[in-house]
Amino acid sequence: MFIKEIELNNFRIYKGKNKISLLPEDDKNIIVISGKNGFGKTTFLMSLVWCMYGKQMEKVDELYEKEIRDKGNYTKYISGSLNRKAQEEGDTEFSVSITFTDVKIPDVNCSEVKIKRTYNTVSSASDKVEVLIDGYPTELINDLSKDNQKGKEIFIRDFILPIEIAKFFFFDAEKIVSLAEVNSNNQRRQLSKAYSEVLGIQKYEDLKTNLEEKQDDYRKKSATPSEKKELNELKTKIKNAEIEISSINEQIDEKKDDKSQKLKESEEIQTKLIRDGEKMSLEELVKMKDERTELEDRREELQSNLKELFELIPFALSGETLMAVNEQLNDERLLAVQKYKQDDVNSKITRIRQEIQENKKLQKFPIDIETSDFYEIQIRQLIKKHFFSDYPEINDNLKILHDFSNSESRELEQLINTLQHSFKMVFSKLNEEYKYIKNQIDSIARKIRDAEKNAEDEYITSLRNKKDILDKDVISIEKEMEHLNKLIWEQENSIKSHKQKQEILRKKIDDSSQYSQKEDKTKQLIVTLQNFIAKFKEEKKRSLEEKMLESLNVLLHKKGFIKKVDVDISITGEDIDITLYNQSNRIIDKGSLSMGERQMYASALLNALVDESDIEFPVFIDSPMQKFDEQHAENIIKHFYPNVSKQVVIFPLINKELTRNEYARLQKNIAKAYLINNVSTDKSEFLKTEPENFLATYNNIYNAN
């Protein structure tokens, strides 16, 4: 898939229609777009994300989430995107369109797909999205609509680029270090979902789920009335819980908008109070607010981490029981192995005895019973001694109580390991940091309050009263959101519980039922798919490890610094963790890496993920050369940008993020080069240059020699 061209119309600093062609040429895959700060580089990247995802763009990058929050809500944020000059001239509409080529749509032949998103600041209650296939709309797209989601939005996510993995294709190179800074379980789970999508694991899991639902229809035919009723009830409970989670998420989104709006109003009043009181400069206020925002974000993260640890406390309190369960499981696992080996021993002894009995019949001399018994006993004992000495006799008194699967046993071992080695230390550390952060926030709040004017005139009093009401509303909304998040957690746990009961019931029905050939075929397909998914995950794991290690050894100038990369993909595919090992086979704390090394890690991960995925999508990189020393920069230019995708668009700051020498090394891979030319404070446009004349044109326009 390639992006043929993009058109921005009255979008922020781009007044009127501004079209840019991005197709690679002559096996050259890199397109350079550059301009000075404030001329429209970041706006251009933001326009692409908005065109594809609209209100959901906040899920792609925290930057957009913060900007939307700061504006109060999405409507206020996006309605401010109309070009100021165009607005003065009476225009009320802006749009962004992207034209794709080589898009693969099942059962549809097409050469081009065009997506256009439009917003009218006067009449629009929401964005207007158009999807044209070879220049025409199609009812096939509208038919995709489901669960209050428009077909066009679903088409973009299903056939162009899923929103969960957009962060891997639209990113700020300076900020992708966040991939190396994942600390909490919640962060890892969110990232793991994206990994699962980009690696293609999720589509097979979805297919298995669909087949299992089909198999349930067959089960109902042979199930008893009570089993059929229970199966229906479990399915309904799971579906209702999923609907409830979706509904709660919508409520949370509404409350987030309401909270952002009230926070913005409260801060505006606070600014007025401080300005009138002249006890703190606006610059100091802005700095203090930024500090408070960072602390509040960290506090929320700590709250989330602590909440996850709180869930482990009941297990920590029942440590003896937990260890007893684990010991029982180890005995059960050993029993299973022993039984298999014991059966093997008995089988071999039986065959040997049978052959001896046959040979005895052929002998011409008599063998008395005592002699025969002696040798049989000796043979049995010697076979066990010399061939199966590691496997003692089975303990006949041991009862199977749990019968855990391998994955369930690993989960329990991981839980015990966490409780034994890291739980207390991590909990204590998080709790101390939480208290410290809370005290810092309270301190800043006091400083801001102290800076507010103490005057008692009617105007100031009314402002104070309004601010107090808004602040109380914000606190109330936060409590409501916390309650809603708790409800989501409860619903997710109930889904997990219902699915476990569903599996038990399915097995029970299968063990007592006779299925038709068609029904058996479905069952076989599910088993085959389960085995395939297990092998597929193992192949992806191994391939991702190899490609990441290869990329790291190429990109890092500390050769041999990383000896091994371990990718741990859970049975469900919902949890993927990546661990680095040094030459001493010790785990490398990714947080201890330098900023440049973290970028190398993130770049290697992105390169491996894109290479492993079946998704062919252009990669857009803002601030492409930040935090790199000379050798890292050379490695990135030589090995990363030419290979990460068939179409790579970079947005460097010339002479800062891309020097003359670095550009010269990259030039052989550059297909097109554009300067963002700032015509006036309200207008920028794309100026195409030949790649070989790009730097000269830039220096001539901006006197940058």
XYZ file of C-alpha atoms in Angstrom, residues 61-592:
532
model
C -0.652 9.555 20.474
C -0.727 11.045 23.970
C 0.077 14.422 22.378
C -3.350 14.561 20.724
C -5.066 13.341 23.905
C -3.405 16.151 25.893
C -4.242 18.824 23.299
C -7.886 17.728 23.196
C -8.014 17.740 26.998
C -6.438 21.209 27.160
C -9.034 22.584 24.740
C -11.889 21.170 26.780
C -13.180 18.532 24.343
C -12.735 17.209 20.802
C -15.271 19.583 19.235
C -13.492 22.667 20.585
C -10.122 21.197 19.630
C -10.952 20.380 16.015
C -13.190 23.386 15.337
C -10.099 25.532 15.971
C -8.403 23.926 12.951
C -9.997 26.248 10.377
C -7.345 28.489 8.840
C -7.579 31.953 10.443
C -7.351 33.855 7.160
C -9.954 31.620 5.546
C -12.239 32.205 8.514
C -11.843 35.983 8.139
C -12.818 35.627 4.466
C -16.038 33.820 5.432
C -15.054 30.165 4.940
C -16.478 27.724 7.476
C -15.162 24.389 6.206
C -11.822 22.591 6.170
C -10.813 19.114 5.010
C -7.985 16.644 4.536
C -7.954 13.868 1.937
C -5.554 10.942 1.429
C -5.380 8.905 -1.797
C -4.028 5.345 -1.501
C -2.861 2.938 -4.195
C -2.281 -0.834 -4.073
C -4.933 -1.317 -1.387
C -5.928 -4.963 -0.998
C -9.670 -5.330 -0.407
C -11.106 -8.880 -0.476
C -13.299 -9.528 -3.554
C -12.888 -5.917 -4.749
C -10.594 -4.859 -7.578
C -9.518 -1.246 -7.369
C -6.572 0.950 -8.244
C -7.212 3.820 -5.806
C -8.975 4.503 -2.506
C -9.561 8.078 -1.396
C -10.477 9.036 2.172
C -11.684 12.564 2.832
C -12.651 13.998 6.222
C -14.428 17.357 6.388
C -15.524 19.588 9.244
C -17.830 22.596 9.083
C -17.408 24.946 12.035
C -20.990 26.232 11.709
C -23.142 23.259 10.761
C -21.117 20.202 11.816
C -22.006 18.282 14.938
C -19.388 15.718 13.883
C -16.915 14.994 11.107
C -18.083 14.049 7.631
C -16.160 11.122 6.132
C -16.130 10.070 2.475
C -14.558 6.898 1.090
C -14.265 6.670 -2.688
C -13.100 3.543 -4.512
C -11.763 4.461 -7.950
C -13.580 7.781 -7.629
C -16.999 6.427 -6.622
C -18.797 5.698 -3.330
C -19.926 2.112 -2.751
C -22.727 0.605 -0.691
C -20.358 -2.187 0.369
C -18.749 0.255 2.803
C -22.060 1.323 4.340
C -22.948 -2.359 4.803
C -20.034 -2.646 7.245
C -21.887 -0.488 9.787
C -22.567 -2.188 13.126
C -22.986 -1.339 16.803
C -23.500 2.372 16.047
C -20.191 2.502 14.168
C -20.275 3.939 10.669
C -19.149 1.642 7.884
C -16.606 4.174 6.598
C -14.833 4.330 9.955
C -14.808 0.517 10.163
C -13.483 0.296 6.585
C -10.513 2.536 7.474
C -9.654 0.429 10.524
C -10.176 -2.953 8.816
C -8.685 -2.348 5.371
C -6.343 0.637 5.675
C -4.744 0.638 9.161
C -6.128 -0.518 12.547
C -6.043 2.328 15.054
C -4.385 0.087 17.677
C -1.177 -0.080 15.629
C -1.170 3.383 14.053
C 1.411 4.460 16.655
C 3.938 2.213 14.882
C 3.496 4.067 11.583
C 2.942 7.682 12.722
C 5.494 8.587 15.348
C 7.860 11.155 16.761
C 11.318 9.551 16.794
C 12.174 11.414 19.982
C 9.092 10.054 21.756
C 9.232 6.412 20.623
C 11.643 5.888 23.510
C 8.394 5.322 25.441
C 8.450 1.794 23.962
C 11.510 1.172 26.143
C 9.945 2.778 29.205
C 6.906 0.553 29.740
C 6.689 0.020 33.496
C 3.157 -0.854 34.584
C 1.192 -3.995 33.754
C -1.538 -1.814 32.269
C 0.924 -0.113 29.910
C 2.330 -3.485 28.885
C -1.141 -4.923 28.241
C -2.100 -1.970 26.037
C 1.116 -2.268 24.053
C 0.728 -6.043 23.882
C -2.656 -5.646 22.177
C -0.959 -3.531 19.542
C 1.818 -6.124 19.132
C -0.808 -8.860 18.774
C -2.573 -6.866 16.050
C 0.543 -5.994 14.083
C 1.910 -9.555 14.264
C -1.391 -10.948 12.962
C -2.086 -13.069 16.062
C -5.414 -11.401 16.801
C -7.053 -12.294 13.483
C -6.508 -16.023 14.123
C -7.791 -15.687 17.692
C -10.915 -13.996 16.300
C -11.357 -16.799 13.752
C -11.090 -19.412 16.498
C -13.705 -17.551 18.539
C -16.086 -17.535 15.545
C -15.620 -21.271 15.031
C -16.223 -21.941 18.727
C -19.474 -19.994 18.547
C -20.472 -22.081 15.507
C -19.610 -25.240 17.410
C -21.871 -24.056 20.243
C -24.795 -24.155 17.807
C -24.000 -27.827 17.139
C -23.590 -28.549 20.849
C -27.089 -27.286 21.565
C -28.537 -30.066 19.383
C -27.109 -32.831 21.551
C -26.946 -31.047 24.892
C -29.442 -31.775 27.642
C -32.063 -29.069 28.270
C -30.206 -27.895 31.384
C -26.862 -27.800 29.529
C -28.441 -25.942 26.631
C -29.942 -23.420 29.022
C -26.625 -22.913 30.830
C -24.757 -22.518 27.521
C -27.228 -19.874 26.356
C -27.073 -18.069 29.694
C -23.265 -17.943 29.669
C -23.200 -16.636 26.109
C -25.785 -13.980 26.986
C -23.886 -12.975 30.133
C -20.642 -12.569 28.174
C -22.374 -10.527 25.473
C -24.181 -8.347 28.023
C -20.923 -7.740 29.903
C -19.206 -6.679 26.666
C -22.101 -4.321 25.866
C -21.934 -2.946 29.412
C -18.183 -2.306 29.090
C -18.773 -0.464 25.813
C -21.527 1.615 27.429
C -19.355 2.429 30.453
C -16.483 3.477 28.188
C -18.836 5.875 26.417
C -19.840 7.314 29.812
C -16.156 7.696 30.735
C -15.465 9.516 27.450
C -18.357 11.909 28.142
C -17.124 12.539 31.680
C -13.566 13.093 30.412
C -14.897 15.795 28.079
C -16.933 17.316 30.912
C -13.927 17.237 33.250
C -11.632 18.823 30.632
C -14.154 21.604 30.032
C -14.552 22.372 33.733
C -10.799 22.240 34.306
C -10.250 24.687 31.476
C -12.882 27.088 32.883
C -11.367 26.777 36.378
C -7.866 27.506 35.069
C -9.106 30.528 33.128
C -10.671 31.921 36.330
C -7.487 31.153 38.243
C -5.459 33.075 35.675
C -7.755 36.091 36.116
C -7.444 35.926 39.907
C -3.663 35.754 39.787
C -3.381 38.447 37.128
C -5.522 40.829 39.192
C -3.604 39.984 42.357
C -0.185 40.543 40.689
C 1.393 38.019 43.069
C 2.597 35.603 40.392
C 3.566 36.215 36.773
C 1.629 34.388 34.063
C 4.889 32.701 33.016
C 5.319 31.332 36.540
C 1.695 30.227 36.575
C 2.061 28.370 33.256
C 5.234 26.670 34.480
C 3.546 25.678 37.745
C 0.509 24.314 35.890
C 2.738 22.246 33.607
C 4.532 20.849 36.637
C 1.208 20.043 38.284
C -0.058 18.314 35.110
C 3.057 16.125 34.940
C 2.692 15.230 38.620
C -1.025 14.435 38.201
C -0.279 12.198 35.210
C 2.328 10.373 37.280
C -0.115 10.114 40.200
C -2.735 8.493 37.948
C -0.122 6.049 36.686
C 0.901 5.212 40.261
C -2.757 4.764 41.259
C -3.198 2.305 38.404
C -0.066 0.395 39.396
C -1.090 0.314 43.065
C -4.576 -0.892 42.131
C -3.011 -3.825 40.285
C -0.906 -4.652 43.342
C -3.959 -4.399 45.611
C -5.420 -7.278 43.610
C -2.459 -9.423 44.694
C -2.845 -8.712 48.422
C -5.428 -11.513 49.042
C -2.964 -13.968 47.471
C -0.125 -12.617 49.616
C -2.258 -13.058 52.757
C -3.019 -16.653 51.818
C 0.629 -17.451 51.056
C 0.667 -20.828 52.831
C -2.388 -22.016 50.927
C -0.890 -20.755 47.671
C 2.349 -22.652 48.310
C 0.383 -25.777 49.208
C -1.521 -25.508 45.907
C 1.751 -25.068 44.025
C 3.307 -28.072 45.773
C 0.218 -30.142 44.937
C 0.476 -29.041 41.304
C 4.159 -30.042 41.186
C 3.229 -33.456 42.595
C 0.416 -33.799 40.048
C 2.773 -32.831 37.208
C 5.370 -35.332 38.475
C 2.665 -37.970 38.840
C 1.641 -37.482 35.209
C 5.243 -37.890 34.066
C 5.813 -40.859 36.382
C 2.645 -42.558 35.232
C 3.629 -42.218 31.607
C 7.104 -43.613 32.305
C 5.750 -46.305 34.621
C 3.340 -47.453 31.934
C 6.296 -47.546 29.560
C 8.327 -49.654 32.051
C 5.471 -52.093 32.596
C 4.855 -52.371 28.870
C 8.496 -53.246 28.150
C 8.678 -55.726 31.051
C 5.485 -57.421 29.869
C 6.880 -57.813 26.335
C 10.180 -59.214 27.693
C 8.314 -61.694 29.903
C 6.191 -62.814 26.947
C 9.278 -63.383 24.799
C 10.992 -65.304 27.641
C 7.885 -67.514 27.999
C 7.924 -68.233 24.271
C 11.620 -69.091 24.378
C 11.135 -71.335 27.434
C 8.827 -73.550 25.402
C 11.621 -74.142 22.896
C 14.125 -75.250 25.563
C 14.772 -78.989 26.078
C 15.694 -78.647 29.762
C 13.164 -77.920 32.525
C 13.098 -74.553 34.374
C 11.428 -74.669 37.741
C 8.958 -72.002 38.830
C 11.192 -70.525 41.564
C 14.076 -69.999 39.126
C 11.724 -68.495 36.550
C 10.204 -66.118 39.123
C 13.666 -65.124 40.366
C 14.848 -64.079 36.909
C 11.606 -62.246 36.108
C 11.878 -60.212 39.327
C 15.549 -59.482 38.613
C 14.752 -58.410 35.046
C 12.015 -56.053 36.272
C 14.268 -54.496 38.918
C 17.288 -54.187 36.628
C 15.281 -52.530 33.822
C 13.995 -49.938 36.285
C 17.472 -49.485 37.790
C 19.400 -49.009 34.575
C 16.837 -47.398 32.276
C 14.279 -45.611 34.470
C 16.149 -44.866 37.693
C 15.121 -41.175 37.597
C 11.452 -42.054 37.887
C 10.443 -43.483 41.294
C 7.339 -45.489 41.916
C 3.977 -43.718 41.676
C 2.458 -42.575 44.950
C -0.876 -44.312 44.778
C -2.290 -42.161 47.602
C -1.884 -38.891 45.704
C -5.215 -37.492 44.438
C -5.605 -35.181 41.453
C -7.225 -32.053 42.898
C -6.538 -29.252 40.400
C -5.455 -30.685 37.022
C -4.090 -27.314 35.796
C -3.032 -26.846 32.190
C 0.593 -25.882 31.489
C -0.397 -22.237 30.926
C -2.390 -22.140 34.195
C 0.549 -23.646 36.093
C 2.917 -21.048 34.602
C 0.561 -18.245 35.632
C 0.509 -19.539 39.215
C 4.317 -19.863 39.275
C 4.649 -16.318 37.963
C 2.252 -15.066 40.657
C 4.207 -16.827 43.437
C 7.511 -15.573 42.044
C 6.164 -12.009 42.063
C 4.903 -12.326 45.629
C 8.171 -13.843 46.859
C 10.669 -11.544 45.174
C 9.257 -8.199 44.116
C 5.801 -7.545 45.552
C 6.809 -6.015 48.900
C 9.617 -3.892 47.454
C 7.570 -2.630 44.498
C 4.512 -1.912 46.645
C 6.571 0.018 49.187
C 8.354 1.990 46.483
C 5.137 2.879 44.655
C 3.374 3.825 47.885
C 6.208 6.134 48.958
C 6.344 7.777 45.545
C 2.564 8.192 45.545
C 2.691 9.988 48.910
C 5.531 12.211 47.700
C 3.726 13.098 44.446
C 0.503 13.842 46.351
C 2.378 16.170 48.725
C 3.992 17.938 45.756
C 0.596 18.454 44.098
C -0.853 19.784 47.352
C 2.128 22.133 47.717
C 1.672 23.537 44.224
C -2.063 23.947 44.817
C -1.300 25.961 47.972
C 1.165 28.180 46.128
C -1.404 28.894 43.437
C -4.084 29.623 46.036
C -1.705 31.934 47.913
C -1.021 33.769 44.692
C -4.696 34.492 44.129
C -5.870 37.939 45.088
C -7.322 38.314 48.557
C -9.578 41.175 47.527
C -13.177 40.896 48.679
C -14.911 42.922 45.963
C -18.007 41.441 44.376
C -16.318 40.540 41.051
C -13.445 38.642 42.724
C -15.831 36.907 45.112
C -18.014 35.724 42.241
C -14.951 34.380 40.435
C -13.817 32.527 43.547
C -17.273 31.019 44.085
C -17.500 29.896 40.459
C -14.029 28.369 40.630
C -14.861 26.521 43.854
C -17.972 25.046 42.232
C -15.975 23.974 39.161
C -13.218 22.412 41.285
C -15.779 20.453 43.317
C -17.429 19.307 40.089
C -14.043 18.080 38.805
C -13.440 16.099 42.007
C -16.934 14.630 41.753
C -16.374 13.650 38.107
C -13.044 12.008 38.981
C -14.777 9.907 41.651
C -17.478 8.917 39.160
C -14.825 7.951 36.593
C -12.982 5.912 39.223
C -16.250 4.102 40.017
C -16.887 3.471 36.320
C -13.376 2.076 35.842
C -14.018 -0.239 38.788
C -17.228 -1.418 37.085
C -15.249 -2.169 33.909
C -12.764 -4.208 35.937
C -15.644 -6.143 37.516
C -17.225 -6.799 34.108
C -13.891 -7.968 32.660
C -13.465 -10.378 35.571
C -17.004 -11.663 35.088
C -16.308 -12.266 31.379
C -13.186 -14.221 32.293
C -15.148 -16.290 34.811
C -18.020 -16.943 32.373
C -15.567 -18.026 29.657
C -13.913 -20.493 32.022
C -17.324 -21.977 32.876
C -18.135 -21.995 29.170
C -15.022 -24.068 28.385
C -15.803 -26.556 31.156
C -19.382 -26.950 29.909
C -18.247 -27.306 26.288
C -15.868 -30.119 27.254
C -18.585 -31.821 29.280
C -21.027 -31.747 26.333
C -18.337 -32.891 23.873
C -17.384 -35.877 26.042
C -20.966 -37.164 26.123
C -22.129 -36.303 22.587
C -22.056 -37.819 19.149
C -21.635 -35.300 16.347
C -22.355 -35.486 12.630
C -19.510 -35.468 10.127
C -20.004 -31.740 9.543
C -20.002 -31.007 13.256
C -16.906 -33.156 13.812
C -15.188 -31.262 11.008
C -15.827 -27.964 12.796
C -14.409 -29.437 15.991
C -11.329 -30.663 14.116
C -10.876 -27.221 12.578
C -10.903 -25.622 16.026
C -8.270 -28.070 17.307
C -6.196 -27.566 14.146
C -6.493 -23.802 14.512
C -5.486 -23.981 18.190
C -2.371 -25.948 17.254
C -1.649 -23.571 14.381
C -1.981 -20.511 16.655
C 0.444 -22.063 19.147
C 2.978 -22.754 16.381
C 2.339 -19.353 14.788
C 3.058 -17.574 18.084
C 6.224 -19.610 18.538
C 7.370 -18.748 14.991
C 6.589 -15.053 15.514
C 8.394 -15.128 18.846
C 11.515 -16.695 17.341
C 11.493 -14.500 14.248
C 10.893 -11.300 16.245
C 13.756 -12.216 18.594
C 16.142 -12.853 15.701
C 15.226 -9.698 13.800
C 15.382 -7.472 16.872
C 18.777 -8.846 17.869
C 20.065 -8.446 14.328
C 18.766 -4.854 14.138
C 20.167 -3.939 17.563
C 23.605 -5.276 16.680
C 23.536 -3.280 13.438
C 22.187 -0.019 14.913
C 24.039 0.142 18.232
C 27.671 1.187 18.145
C 28.355 -0.959 21.252
C 28.831 -4.140 19.244
C 27.874 -7.269 21.144
C 26.335 -5.201 23.965
C 23.115 -7.188 23.646
C 23.600 -10.937 23.432
C 20.008 -12.138 23.454
C 16.446 -10.874 22.982
C 13.649 -12.843 24.620
C 10.054 -12.278 23.475
C 7.483 -13.828 25.809
C 4.048 -14.213 24.192
C 1.320 -15.449 26.553
C -1.055 -18.254 25.634
C -3.868 -15.767 25.008
C -1.617 -13.381 23.060
C -2.819 -10.545 25.298
C 0.509 -10.155 27.074
C 3.802 -9.781 25.220
C 6.965 -8.876 27.077
C 10.423 -8.214 25.622
C 13.589 -8.770 27.669
C 17.178 -7.937 26.720
C 20.220 -9.884 27.981
C 23.879 -8.814 28.034
C 27.000 -10.908 27.431
C 26.841 -12.204 31.017
C 23.302 -13.430 30.339
C 21.916 -10.875 32.794
C 18.739 -8.895 32.165
C 19.333 -5.358 30.914
C 17.080 -2.767 32.537
C 15.759 -0.841 29.529
C 15.276 2.173 31.800
C 19.057 2.257 32.340
